Amino acid sequence: MKKIIMALLAIIVVAVVGIAALVALVDPNQFKPMIAEQVKKATGRDLVIDGDISWRFFPSIGFDIGKTEFRNPQGFAEPNLAQFEQAELSVSVMPLFSQQLEIGNVSLLGGRVFIQTLENGVSNLDGLSGQDKAGDNADQSATESTSLEAEQAGSQTEQQAWQITLAGVEINNASALIIDHKAGSQTEVERLDFSLDQFAPGEWTAAKFNIAGKAGELSFSAEGQTELLIAKALDGAELKALSLKASAKDAANDIRNANISLDSFKLGEWSTIDFAIEGQVPDLSFNTQGSTQLMVDEAVKVIDLKAAKVSVDAKGASLPRPEMKIGLEADAKYHLDNGLAELPSLKATVDELALAGNASFQSADIPVIRFDLSSDNIDVDAFLGTGSESAPSQASDGEVQQAGAAGNNSSATNDKEKGQEPDLSVLKTLDLAGKLTVGQFKAANAHLSDVTLAMTVKNGVFDLSGLDAKLYQGTIHSTAKIDANGKLPTYRVTKQIKGVQVQPLLVDVAQNDTLAGTGDITVNVSGTGLAEKRIRENIAGTIDIRFADGAIYGVNVPEMIREARATLKGQKAEYVKEEKKTDFSAMSSTINLGKGVASTNNLDIDSPLLRINGNGSTSLVDETIDFAVNTSVVATSKGQGGKDIDEVADLTVPIDVKGSWSEPAFSLNIAQLLKQNNELEQKAQREVERGLEKLLGDKAENEDIKKAADKLLKGLFN
């Protein structure tokens, strides 16, 4: 026993003496120049160790290193690329003889990294490998090194693999600044704390971090924790129980809480992610929650999402509604090699609106988007709150005065808005193509069904290659193209409407019931500028109208014929209260658009009793009307409303249509009526001559009296 104690004491004495000798004879600070020299050779940069290097002997041998700085070349904003105030590192000696590297706690205090890229693209990271100084010797050195490694490879494979363990890592109060003048960006990590518990490959360990900083004007912070597993062969890693809490804020945006949790993560296996984000962006606050299953393949080329669900409660003035609920369900796959995201199954809801289908997105300078979506019902009016006109409320005198005072400003604002071109710059930033089908669709109070829409956006051009739908017992086929590449956008639109019931369409869309019938309409128009004012001024093209079995409301032509008949007889027309409506069996017209005017010279309306033709124009700018319509009675017949029409076959009745779109005015043109009907003028001449004979007897033959009578009649008919 005594011998054992003496042996242990001897070992302790030897260790103490050895440590004392190491401390007394070996000053680690003498290695500073050598370390700096080797760093200079390897990187071409200066390493400055201002603090002392001191030994550590408990619980293992190691070093404490004081303030150390790794210099930048001249011309950069800060002198150091990297620096730290203090570092600690220890290594257990005995396990080294058994091919085991047991590293004690690694601690770094006050670390800082500064990375800068100048406007000419030069960075303070350039040349750190030392290749610029190695010159032509680099290839030779690489060849020799490769040869040496090859010679040693066989013996190394026979040796026992090193086992590495780490007691832990602590990084406290670290910071970083990354400035890129070329890109105009700046990111600053103001504080980084990181800790890693003792771990060894093949064993789970815990990690925590806390970071705060700025990216441009955006301040951000994040903290989290997880468990980490490094594979024994050091060729992989796993995570579990990850939790992250983050926030970000700038002058306009405030992401107050972003919470993310991950149950586990391993390449090639599914993970479950839950997240919740709450914040505020301009004129909008939101609360988002969601979950998904995630898998990254072992080759790290494809990211799969399965059963992804996102729900958003949004409030704000920028929304179509004060409050909205948005939902998304999808399966997705993202290919990292080409930036392609595929959504083979997609369901999206915005309040009562719902879409389903598939889509894809490929990241590029101009993103490539493809979609094929469908919906049972889309009511844009109900969604936007524009489906019905509310009844006017009774305003107080004060409100009326305020409205009047603001009238001029409002008018000026409206004029400015009518001249404002829409921003179509987005057409130059997308490569988009897709199809949308809708069972029932309502917009601008127009009802459509079985809607199919195909469209593309590419190179600044929007192309609606087809819009097909059922419309008020008829059909519509439409195409449109908008080119945003010029100073002003250009457009071309075609429409073919067949078998549509015109009156219910006009009632729904324009709150106008003046025309009824079954209509075929062909539209072919084009123009420059999409501001309302420019459309009215510049639109050009034709609109062909063919209506059958209809009526014009607001005017009763047979009643006007009776008035004309009474006028010609010198009688007063007897009015009977009748509906102001003129029936027709067919109506056709070609409307020519150009220079702010819509005009026609071939308006033709036919019915068993009447033949109506007309011409005229309407201003698209001030919405005034100026039409002349001639109505002829072609046969004796029983008129509308059961009233007899006397035998006035071939009588032509001119009707003037003037006023505005909202209040058209119909009137009988008496002067034109008499002028157009020569037989009536001759009859009037004979009646005047008889009257003069009865009144004047033989004096009626006097030439002066005849000239006076002729002058009177010509004034009447002209």
XYZ file of C-alpha atoms in Angstrom:
718
model
C 0.000 0.000 0.000
C 2.824 2.315 0.914
C 4.473 1.645 -2.437
C 1.244 2.499 -4.295
C 0.882 5.783 -2.444
C 4.499 6.643 -3.158
C 3.965 5.845 -6.867
C 0.910 8.133 -7.025
C 2.785 10.895 -5.258
C 5.616 10.476 -7.727
C 3.209 10.816 -10.629
C 1.663 13.933 -9.106
C 5.089 15.428 -8.446
C 6.179 14.695 -12.015
C 2.981 16.291 -13.353
C 3.351 19.351 -11.153
C 7.018 19.677 -12.025
C 6.216 19.182 -15.702
C 3.530 21.856 -15.613
C 5.781 24.183 -13.687
C 8.578 23.588 -16.180
C 6.164 24.130 -19.093
C 4.991 27.395 -17.613
C 8.502 28.487 -16.691
C 10.305 27.428 -19.837
C 7.642 27.702 -22.563
C 5.958 31.073 -22.965
C 3.085 30.652 -25.496
C 3.343 34.349 -26.363
C 6.607 33.558 -28.134
C 4.516 31.824 -30.801
C 2.716 35.055 -31.737
C 5.216 36.073 -34.451
C 5.251 32.568 -35.884
C 1.456 32.377 -35.970
C 1.213 35.824 -37.583
C 3.860 34.842 -40.151
C 2.020 31.669 -41.149
C -1.278 33.540 -41.460
C 0.453 36.169 -43.629
C 1.830 33.477 -45.910
C -1.510 31.727 -46.211
C -3.772 34.762 -46.665
C -1.619 37.781 -47.383
C -3.221 39.531 -44.404
C -1.915 40.607 -40.998
C -2.947 38.829 -37.803
C -2.458 40.972 -34.710
C -2.651 39.324 -31.272
C -2.739 42.195 -28.809
C -3.762 40.136 -25.784
C -1.732 37.516 -23.992
C -1.771 33.822 -24.739
C -1.876 31.908 -21.468
C -1.913 28.259 -20.490
C -4.910 26.457 -19.022
C -4.452 23.225 -17.092
C -7.835 22.508 -15.528
C -9.894 20.611 -16.298
C -7.702 20.034 -19.389
C -4.736 21.620 -21.117
C -5.627 24.591 -23.266
C -5.126 28.236 -24.125
C -6.684 31.559 -23.301
C -6.116 34.089 -26.072
C -6.676 37.795 -25.610
C -7.733 40.424 -28.116
C -6.958 39.296 -31.648
C -7.531 41.086 -34.964
C -7.392 39.868 -38.563
C -6.714 42.880 -40.769
C -8.361 44.157 -43.948
C -6.358 45.508 -46.906
C -6.254 49.264 -47.398
C -9.344 50.957 -48.826
C -12.079 49.426 -46.663
C -14.267 51.134 -44.092
C -13.037 49.118 -41.061
C -9.489 47.990 -40.318
C -10.420 44.401 -39.388
C -12.120 41.609 -41.288
C -12.540 39.603 -38.067
C -11.688 40.135 -34.416
C -12.531 38.900 -30.920
C -11.899 40.106 -27.399
C -11.145 36.729 -25.841
C -11.133 33.053 -26.798
C -10.703 29.859 -24.807
C -9.868 26.353 -26.025
C -8.768 23.214 -24.217
C -7.849 19.676 -25.310
C -7.485 16.506 -23.214
C -4.001 15.022 -23.741
C -4.288 11.374 -22.788
C -7.145 10.483 -25.169
C -4.991 11.706 -28.069
C -2.938 8.512 -27.721
C -6.123 6.523 -28.382
C -7.128 8.450 -31.520
C -9.689 10.437 -29.529
C -9.934 14.232 -29.814
C -11.699 15.502 -26.711
C -12.130 19.245 -27.015
C -13.173 21.143 -23.956
C -15.473 24.122 -23.930
C -14.807 26.518 -26.807
C -15.640 30.075 -25.823
C -15.571 33.226 -27.951
C -16.296 36.634 -26.464
C -16.847 39.860 -28.394
C -16.354 38.402 -31.844
C -16.955 40.648 -34.867
C -16.941 40.081 -38.627
C -16.889 42.900 -41.200
C -17.493 42.142 -44.890
C -17.544 44.913 -47.497
C -18.000 44.910 -51.275
C -17.031 48.116 -53.034
C -18.870 49.651 -56.002
C -16.297 48.145 -58.380
C -17.083 44.650 -57.053
C -13.877 44.246 -55.000
C -14.470 42.568 -51.615
C -12.334 42.241 -48.514
C -12.809 38.471 -48.832
C -10.893 38.428 -52.126
C -7.477 36.717 -52.076
C -7.811 35.068 -48.660
C -6.556 31.770 -50.114
C -3.196 33.351 -50.908
C -3.325 32.173 -54.515
C -2.499 35.619 -55.866
C 0.873 35.589 -54.068
C 1.640 31.942 -54.790
C 1.942 32.669 -58.519
C 3.205 29.944 -60.772
C 4.271 27.739 -57.828
C 0.633 27.030 -56.963
C 0.139 24.282 -59.544
C 3.412 22.601 -58.625
C 2.599 22.695 -54.892
C -0.862 21.299 -55.552
C 0.635 18.438 -57.604
C 3.173 17.581 -54.900
C 0.506 17.731 -52.200
C -1.788 15.453 -54.196
C 0.999 12.947 -54.708
C 1.832 12.931 -51.013
C -1.801 12.456 -50.066
C -2.074 9.537 -52.453
C 0.953 7.856 -50.884
C -0.467 8.263 -47.414
C -4.021 7.259 -48.271
C -3.426 3.533 -47.972
C -1.871 3.707 -44.536
C -4.509 6.138 -43.246
C -7.379 3.849 -44.128
C -5.803 1.172 -42.010
C -5.549 3.443 -39.021
C -8.330 3.756 -36.512
C -10.712 6.660 -37.313
C -10.519 9.598 -34.941
C -13.349 10.033 -32.461
C -14.177 13.661 -31.764
C -16.128 15.023 -28.823
C -16.825 18.603 -27.821
C -17.655 19.771 -24.354
C -19.569 22.734 -25.724
C -19.481 25.979 -27.668
C -20.272 29.433 -26.384
C -20.378 32.574 -28.495
C -21.276 35.684 -26.567
C -21.895 39.224 -27.725
C -20.756 38.596 -31.287
C -21.607 40.995 -34.124
C -21.283 41.298 -37.895
C -21.645 43.970 -40.574
C -22.088 43.156 -44.272
C -22.076 46.073 -46.716
C -22.511 45.713 -50.471
C -22.133 49.094 -52.189
C -22.584 47.498 -55.604
C -25.993 46.073 -54.678
C -26.853 48.969 -52.371
C -27.562 46.749 -49.358
C -26.436 46.622 -45.741
C -27.059 43.963 -43.093
C -25.906 44.295 -39.511
C -25.997 41.667 -36.785
C -25.874 43.779 -33.661
C -25.749 40.873 -31.235
C -25.371 37.103 -31.562
C -25.342 34.662 -28.663
C -25.002 30.945 -29.338
C -24.516 27.946 -27.092
C -24.092 24.250 -27.801
C -24.103 21.683 -25.020
C -21.555 18.914 -24.776
C -22.007 16.487 -27.598
C -20.334 13.740 -29.576
C -21.116 12.440 -33.081
C -24.015 10.019 -32.900
C -25.450 11.637 -29.748
C -28.146 14.313 -29.364
C -27.195 17.704 -27.969
C -29.048 20.946 -27.280
C -28.420 24.297 -28.986
C -29.742 27.794 -28.275
C -29.336 31.087 -30.096
C -30.394 34.733 -29.841
C -29.814 37.244 -32.640
C -30.750 40.878 -33.297
C -29.859 43.230 -36.106
C -30.878 45.344 -39.089
C -31.269 44.743 -42.815
C -31.508 48.175 -44.395
C -34.312 49.959 -42.527
C -35.683 46.666 -41.172
C -34.868 45.766 -37.577
C -35.139 42.090 -36.720
C -34.655 39.759 -33.794
C -34.954 36.004 -33.317
C -34.409 33.467 -30.610
C -34.788 29.733 -30.597
C -33.636 26.353 -29.471
C -33.346 22.875 -30.894
C -31.718 19.483 -30.425
C -28.991 18.471 -32.844
C -27.512 15.136 -33.875
C -24.315 14.878 -35.928
C -23.853 11.508 -37.621
C -20.897 9.409 -36.414
C -19.371 9.542 -39.879
C -19.812 13.334 -39.871
C -21.760 13.027 -43.129
C -25.196 14.135 -41.944
C -27.247 15.812 -39.251
C -30.735 15.762 -37.735
C -32.855 18.244 -35.818
C -35.765 17.821 -33.465
C -37.904 19.942 -31.172
C -37.040 23.166 -33.014
C -38.818 26.298 -31.812
C -38.222 29.767 -33.219
C -39.654 33.138 -32.269
C -38.895 36.174 -34.422
C -39.985 39.758 -35.041
C -39.202 42.452 -37.614
C -40.090 46.115 -37.970
C -39.442 49.113 -40.183
C -41.206 52.430 -40.781
C -44.113 50.769 -42.606
C -44.196 47.145 -41.448
C -44.371 45.477 -38.057
C -44.160 41.688 -37.770
C -44.813 41.485 -34.056
C -44.780 37.724 -33.567
C -43.607 34.937 -35.833
C -43.561 31.537 -34.169
C -42.351 28.394 -35.930
C -42.080 24.880 -34.542
C -40.633 21.757 -36.161
C -41.052 18.315 -34.660
C -38.021 16.789 -36.409
C -35.931 17.061 -39.539
C -33.897 14.491 -41.434
C -33.148 14.315 -45.141
C -35.491 11.918 -46.892
C -38.063 11.857 -44.062
C -41.286 13.802 -43.442
C -41.399 16.552 -40.819
C -44.316 18.528 -39.389
C -44.152 22.327 -39.229
C -46.582 24.631 -37.422
C -46.397 28.397 -37.661
C -48.253 31.551 -36.600
C -47.476 35.092 -37.728
C -49.103 38.296 -36.505
C -48.320 41.756 -37.768
C -49.132 44.973 -39.558
C -48.260 46.240 -43.045
C -49.503 49.537 -44.548
C -53.287 49.752 -44.150
C -53.498 46.064 -43.256
C -53.247 43.960 -40.127
C -53.145 40.179 -40.310
C -53.059 37.054 -38.216
C -51.788 33.967 -40.040
C -51.734 30.368 -38.883
C -50.752 27.248 -40.736
C -49.169 23.838 -40.825
C -47.610 21.485 -43.328
C -45.572 18.334 -43.709
C -42.113 18.841 -45.160
C -39.537 16.551 -46.745
C -36.188 17.365 -48.347
C -34.738 14.515 -50.423
C -31.335 13.097 -49.524
C -29.732 14.718 -52.561
C -31.104 18.106 -51.401
C -32.641 18.759 -54.811
C -36.382 18.624 -54.092
C -38.508 20.058 -51.262
C -41.931 18.448 -50.828
C -44.873 19.974 -48.975
C -47.888 17.830 -48.171
C -51.255 18.904 -46.766
C -50.167 22.518 -46.398
C -52.882 24.640 -44.762
C -52.794 28.406 -44.250
C -55.513 30.649 -42.836
C -55.339 34.442 -42.663
C -57.588 36.899 -40.834
C -56.978 40.301 -42.404
C -58.303 43.781 -41.621
C -57.568 47.079 -43.324
C -58.526 49.892 -45.651
C -56.493 48.403 -48.528
C -58.811 45.375 -48.721
C -61.996 45.160 -50.822
C -63.759 44.522 -47.515
C -62.956 45.830 -44.024
C -62.336 42.256 -42.832
C -61.494 39.171 -44.858
C -60.724 35.504 -44.264
C -58.259 33.874 -46.657
C -57.563 30.162 -46.801
C -55.128 28.000 -48.748
C -54.718 24.232 -48.977
C -52.121 22.713 -51.259
C -49.592 20.025 -52.000
C -46.394 21.445 -53.429
C -42.997 20.448 -54.741
C -40.013 22.769 -55.227
C -37.040 21.826 -57.413
C -33.952 23.604 -56.135
C -31.876 23.061 -59.282
C -34.172 25.070 -61.572
C -36.340 27.026 -59.106
C -39.565 25.306 -60.216
C -42.468 25.168 -57.762
C -45.345 22.834 -58.635
C -48.767 22.843 -56.986
C -50.586 19.769 -58.321
C -53.422 20.257 -55.842
C -54.544 23.752 -54.855
C -57.609 25.096 -53.060
C -57.918 28.789 -52.254
C -60.749 30.694 -50.582
C -61.283 34.398 -50.019
C -64.430 34.711 -47.919
C -67.146 33.144 -50.133
C -64.975 33.011 -53.265
C -63.341 29.634 -53.892
C -60.894 28.347 -56.502
C -59.431 24.889 -57.065
C -56.994 23.415 -59.548
C -53.263 23.298 -60.149
C -50.492 25.788 -60.801
C -46.737 26.137 -61.189
C -44.161 28.868 -60.663
C -40.598 28.968 -61.958
C -38.218 31.517 -60.507
C -36.359 33.560 -63.125
C -35.626 37.158 -64.052
C -39.166 37.040 -65.478
C -41.092 34.466 -63.391
C -42.951 31.764 -65.334
C -46.472 31.068 -64.011
C -48.936 28.476 -65.282
C -52.411 27.694 -63.891
C -55.583 25.742 -64.525
C -58.257 26.789 -62.025
C -62.005 26.426 -61.617
C -64.802 27.727 -59.395
C -68.480 26.907 -58.979
C -69.518 30.489 -58.365
C -67.824 33.899 -58.409
C -69.888 36.968 -57.545
C -67.539 39.918 -57.923
C -70.271 42.444 -57.098
C -71.169 40.806 -53.803
C -67.485 40.443 -52.979
C -66.763 44.118 -53.666
C -70.072 45.328 -52.257
C -71.185 46.844 -55.586
C -74.017 44.483 -56.455
C -76.931 46.807 -55.712
C -77.524 50.494 -55.586
C -78.546 51.730 -52.182
C -81.456 54.122 -51.929
C -80.465 57.768 -51.525
C -80.700 58.936 -47.948
C -82.180 62.202 -46.819
C -79.321 64.604 -46.283
C -79.426 67.510 -43.895
C -79.104 71.086 -45.129
C -75.567 71.228 -43.759
C -74.615 68.065 -45.610
C -76.091 69.448 -48.829
C -74.088 72.662 -48.425
C -70.907 70.694 -47.743
C -71.548 68.515 -50.780
C -72.090 71.599 -52.924
C -68.910 73.217 -51.657
C -66.949 70.081 -52.467
C -68.580 69.643 -55.873
C -66.007 71.562 -57.886
C -63.087 69.743 -56.269
C -64.817 66.390 -56.793
C -65.419 67.199 -60.458
C -61.786 68.134 -60.940
C -60.708 64.919 -59.228
C -63.021 62.847 -61.434
C -61.651 64.506 -64.568
C -58.124 63.732 -63.416
C -59.019 60.108 -62.706
C -60.629 59.740 -66.140
C -57.365 60.851 -67.724
C -55.150 58.596 -65.578
C -53.655 55.610 -67.385
C -53.595 52.333 -65.439
C -50.196 51.015 -64.352
C -49.482 48.055 -66.656
C -45.802 47.634 -65.745
C -46.603 44.224 -64.232
C -47.214 42.900 -67.765
C -43.479 43.264 -68.431
C -42.475 41.276 -65.333
C -44.443 38.054 -65.896
C -44.606 35.070 -68.208
C -48.090 33.833 -67.382
C -50.491 31.472 -69.114
C -53.537 29.633 -67.896
C -57.205 28.778 -67.982
C -60.078 29.602 -65.631
C -63.526 27.996 -65.695
C -66.461 29.276 -63.627
C -69.928 27.752 -63.270
C -71.754 30.972 -62.377
C -70.143 34.403 -62.715
C -71.438 37.888 -61.920
C -69.615 41.173 -62.470
C -70.901 44.712 -63.097
C -74.302 43.129 -62.415
C -74.047 40.984 -65.572
C -74.829 37.284 -65.112
C -72.830 34.674 -67.025
C -72.621 30.888 -66.757
C -70.317 28.126 -67.997
C -67.486 30.631 -68.320
C -64.170 29.531 -69.839
C -61.273 31.966 -69.983
C -57.834 31.403 -71.536
C -55.141 34.061 -71.249
C -51.413 34.773 -71.493
C -49.108 37.568 -70.342
C -45.662 37.778 -71.922
C -43.233 40.488 -73.031
C -45.572 43.266 -71.925
C -48.583 41.897 -73.838
C -51.829 40.653 -72.289
C -53.634 38.255 -74.631
C -57.131 37.046 -73.834
C -57.224 34.286 -76.418
C -60.764 33.317 -75.562
C -63.629 34.149 -73.241
C -66.639 31.912 -73.847
C -69.814 31.920 -71.783
C -73.577 31.638 -71.775
C -75.181 35.062 -71.480
C -78.924 35.796 -71.044
C -80.133 32.781 -73.054
C -77.414 33.393 -75.622
C -73.660 32.980 -75.978
C -70.615 35.225 -76.055
C -67.154 34.689 -77.503
C -64.593 37.397 -76.926
C -60.896 38.028 -77.507
C -58.716 40.918 -76.391
C -55.108 42.019 -76.604
C -53.369 44.816 -74.680
C -49.819 45.835 -75.590
C -48.098 47.893 -72.877
C -44.765 48.353 -74.687
C -45.449 51.774 -76.217
C -45.698 55.205 -74.693
C -49.422 54.529 -74.370
C -50.933 51.046 -74.295
C -52.787 49.812 -77.364
C -55.717 47.413 -77.412
C -57.904 45.373 -79.732
C -61.176 43.723 -78.703
C -63.546 41.428 -80.585
C -66.891 40.101 -79.366
C -69.473 37.836 -80.934
C -72.756 37.781 -79.041
C -75.500 35.522 -80.350
C -79.107 34.993 -79.290
C -78.914 37.235 -76.223
C -82.054 38.668 -74.607
C -81.165 42.329 -74.777
C -83.545 43.955 -72.304
C -82.624 41.971 -69.154
C -78.945 42.462 -70.061
C -79.400 46.241 -70.377
C -81.433 46.381 -67.170
C -78.750 44.530 -65.206
C -75.717 46.280 -66.670
C -76.924 49.798 -67.510
C -80.214 50.112 -65.591
C -81.789 50.857 -68.992
C -84.837 49.083 -70.419
C -85.365 51.068 -73.638
C -84.628 48.115 -75.941
C -85.876 44.534 -76.013
C -85.389 41.636 -78.372
C -83.139 38.742 -79.277
C -79.794 40.178 -80.299
C -76.718 39.270 -82.291
C -73.890 41.738 -81.826
C -70.443 41.712 -83.415
C -67.822 44.074 -81.985
C -64.439 44.809 -83.523
C -62.700 47.801 -81.947
C -59.191 49.030 -81.211
C -57.526 52.087 -79.781
C -54.643 53.733 -77.953
C -54.769 54.556 -74.248
C -56.802 52.880 -71.535
C -57.762 55.936 -69.493
C -61.530 56.422 -69.726
C -61.088 59.785 -71.453
C -58.720 58.356 -74.082
C -60.942 55.348 -74.731
C -63.873 57.641 -75.484
C -61.742 59.875 -77.699
C -59.625 57.274 -79.528
C -61.678 54.111 -79.861
C -62.179 53.078 -83.483
C -63.973 50.215 -85.191
C -67.448 48.871 -85.833
C -70.343 47.369 -83.936
C -72.846 45.370 -86.004
C -76.278 44.892 -84.445
C -78.965 42.465 -85.529
C -82.060 42.253 -83.321
C -85.250 40.263 -83.849
C -88.759 40.266 -82.315
C -88.228 43.198 -80.010
C -89.425 46.608 -79.018
C -88.164 50.126 -78.401
C -89.461 51.507 -75.129
C -89.971 55.202 -74.464
C -91.551 56.031 -77.836
C -94.841 54.986 -79.453
C -94.385 55.491 -83.194
C -98.023 54.577 -84.129
C -99.162 57.276 -81.734
C -96.857 59.747 -83.477
C -98.328 58.652 -86.819
C -101.822 59.464 -85.554
C -100.492 62.860 -84.439
C -98.993 63.371 -87.890
C -102.293 62.400 -89.557
C -104.207 64.862 -87.396
C -101.671 67.587 -88.163
C -102.030 67.066 -91.897
C -105.820 67.296 -91.588
C -105.561 70.399 -89.450
C -107.051 68.547 -86.523
C -105.984 68.076 -82.950
C -104.776 64.590 -82.135
C -106.791 62.632 -79.613
C -104.379 61.031 -77.174
C -105.179 57.786 -75.471
C -103.024 56.619 -72.605
C -100.885 53.879 -74.133
C -97.605 52.249 -73.264
C -94.736 54.117 -74.909
C -93.426 51.187 -76.890
C -92.791 50.440 -80.557
C -92.652 46.794 -81.546
C -90.449 45.518 -84.372
C -89.775 42.217 -86.079
C -86.199 43.062 -87.048
C -83.674 45.793 -86.379
C -80.179 46.178 -87.821
C -77.462 48.781 -87.808
C -73.721 49.201 -88.239
C -72.224 51.657 -85.765
C -68.940 53.262 -86.751
C -66.659 54.462 -83.949
C -63.978 57.109 -84.383
C -62.823 60.538 -83.231
C -64.986 60.393 -80.125
C -68.214 59.798 -82.082
C -70.431 56.765 -82.706
C -72.454 57.140 -85.895
C -74.676 55.124 -88.215
C -76.291 55.688 -91.580
C -78.130 52.391 -91.972
C -80.425 52.034 -88.999
C -83.307 49.856 -90.192
C -86.305 48.674 -88.190
C -89.065 46.566 -89.732
C -92.504 45.574 -88.526
C -95.714 44.484 -90.289
C -96.988 48.068 -90.112
C -93.849 50.198 -90.184
C -90.555 50.664 -91.914
C -88.120 52.747 -89.903
C -84.745 53.922 -91.079
C -82.455 56.502 -89.652
C -79.051 57.999 -89.294
C -77.228 60.137 -86.828
C -74.515 60.169 -84.225
C -73.812 60.307 -80.536
C -70.822 61.858 -78.803
C -68.863 59.424 -76.664
C -67.283 62.341 -74.846
C -70.276 64.396 -73.673
C -72.907 61.633 -74.227
C -75.249 63.735 -76.402
C -77.535 62.261 -79.093
C -78.524 63.592 -82.510
C -80.495 61.125 -84.645
C -83.071 61.532 -87.383
C -85.460 58.615 -87.804
C -87.960 58.285 -90.660
C -91.003 56.087 -90.164
C -93.185 54.933 -93.051
C -96.612 53.334 -92.828
C -96.525 50.596 -95.428
C -100.112 49.331 -95.265
C -103.503 49.855 -93.695
C -103.516 47.872 -90.518
C -104.775 47.648 -87.014
C -102.240 49.635 -85.011
C -100.636 48.961 -81.653
C -102.992 49.070 -78.744
C -105.976 48.246 -80.964
C -106.223 51.775 -82.471
C -107.085 52.130 -86.146
C -104.509 53.583 -88.472
C -106.177 55.244 -91.476
C -105.046 54.592 -94.961
C -101.894 56.620 -94.981
C -99.759 54.085 -96.787
C -96.328 55.390 -97.742
C -96.685 58.294 -95.343
C -93.218 59.175 -94.017
C -93.073 60.484 -90.454
C -89.741 62.046 -89.352
C -88.835 61.722 -85.674
C -85.940 63.546 -84.031
C -84.063 61.828 -81.188
C -81.988 64.242 -79.154
C -80.954 64.775 -75.570
C -78.533 62.562 -73.660
C -77.897 58.877 -73.045
C -79.647 59.007 -69.711
C -82.595 61.120 -70.912
C -83.260 60.721 -74.639
C -86.021 62.965 -76.068
C -88.265 61.913 -78.982
C -90.219 64.506 -80.987
C -92.148 64.757 -84.258
C -90.434 66.999 -86.856
C -93.471 68.828 -88.276
C -91.588 70.883 -90.884
C -89.810 67.846 -92.207
C -93.055 65.877 -92.131
C -94.746 68.313 -94.496
C -91.672 68.778 -96.656
C -91.117 65.056 -97.201
C -94.726 64.361 -98.267
C -95.196 66.165 -101.641
C -98.724 64.843 -102.237
C -99.801 66.479 -99.050
C -98.310 69.751 -100.206
C -100.231 69.516 -103.493
C -103.425 68.687 -101.595
C -102.849 71.677 -99.373
C -102.349 73.823 -102.494
C -105.702 72.736 -103.906
C -107.434 73.350 -100.580
C -105.973 76.861 -100.440
C -107.135 77.628 -103.981
C -110.712 76.462 -103.167
C -110.708 78.562 -100.062
C -109.590 81.644 -101.978
C -112.286 81.102 -104.645
C -114.986 80.882 -101.961
C -113.613 83.885 -100.192
C -112.661 86.165 -103.118
C -114.601 84.811 -106.074
C -113.135 85.956 -109.394
C -110.436 87.966 -107.619
C -108.785 84.690 -106.649
C -107.376 84.519 -110.178
C -105.395 87.702 -109.546
C -101.680 86.975 -110.025
C -100.635 88.995 -106.978
C -103.022 87.026 -104.748
C -101.758 83.707 -106.174
C -98.145 84.769 -105.527
C -98.969 85.652 -101.930
C -100.679 82.272 -101.394
C -97.752 80.381 -102.943
C -95.307 82.279 -100.709
C -97.380 81.391 -97.657
C -97.455 77.661 -98.576
C -93.729 77.533 -99.325
C -93.012 79.084 -95.962
C -95.154 76.421 -94.356
C -93.505 73.483 -96.113
C -89.992 74.832 -95.925
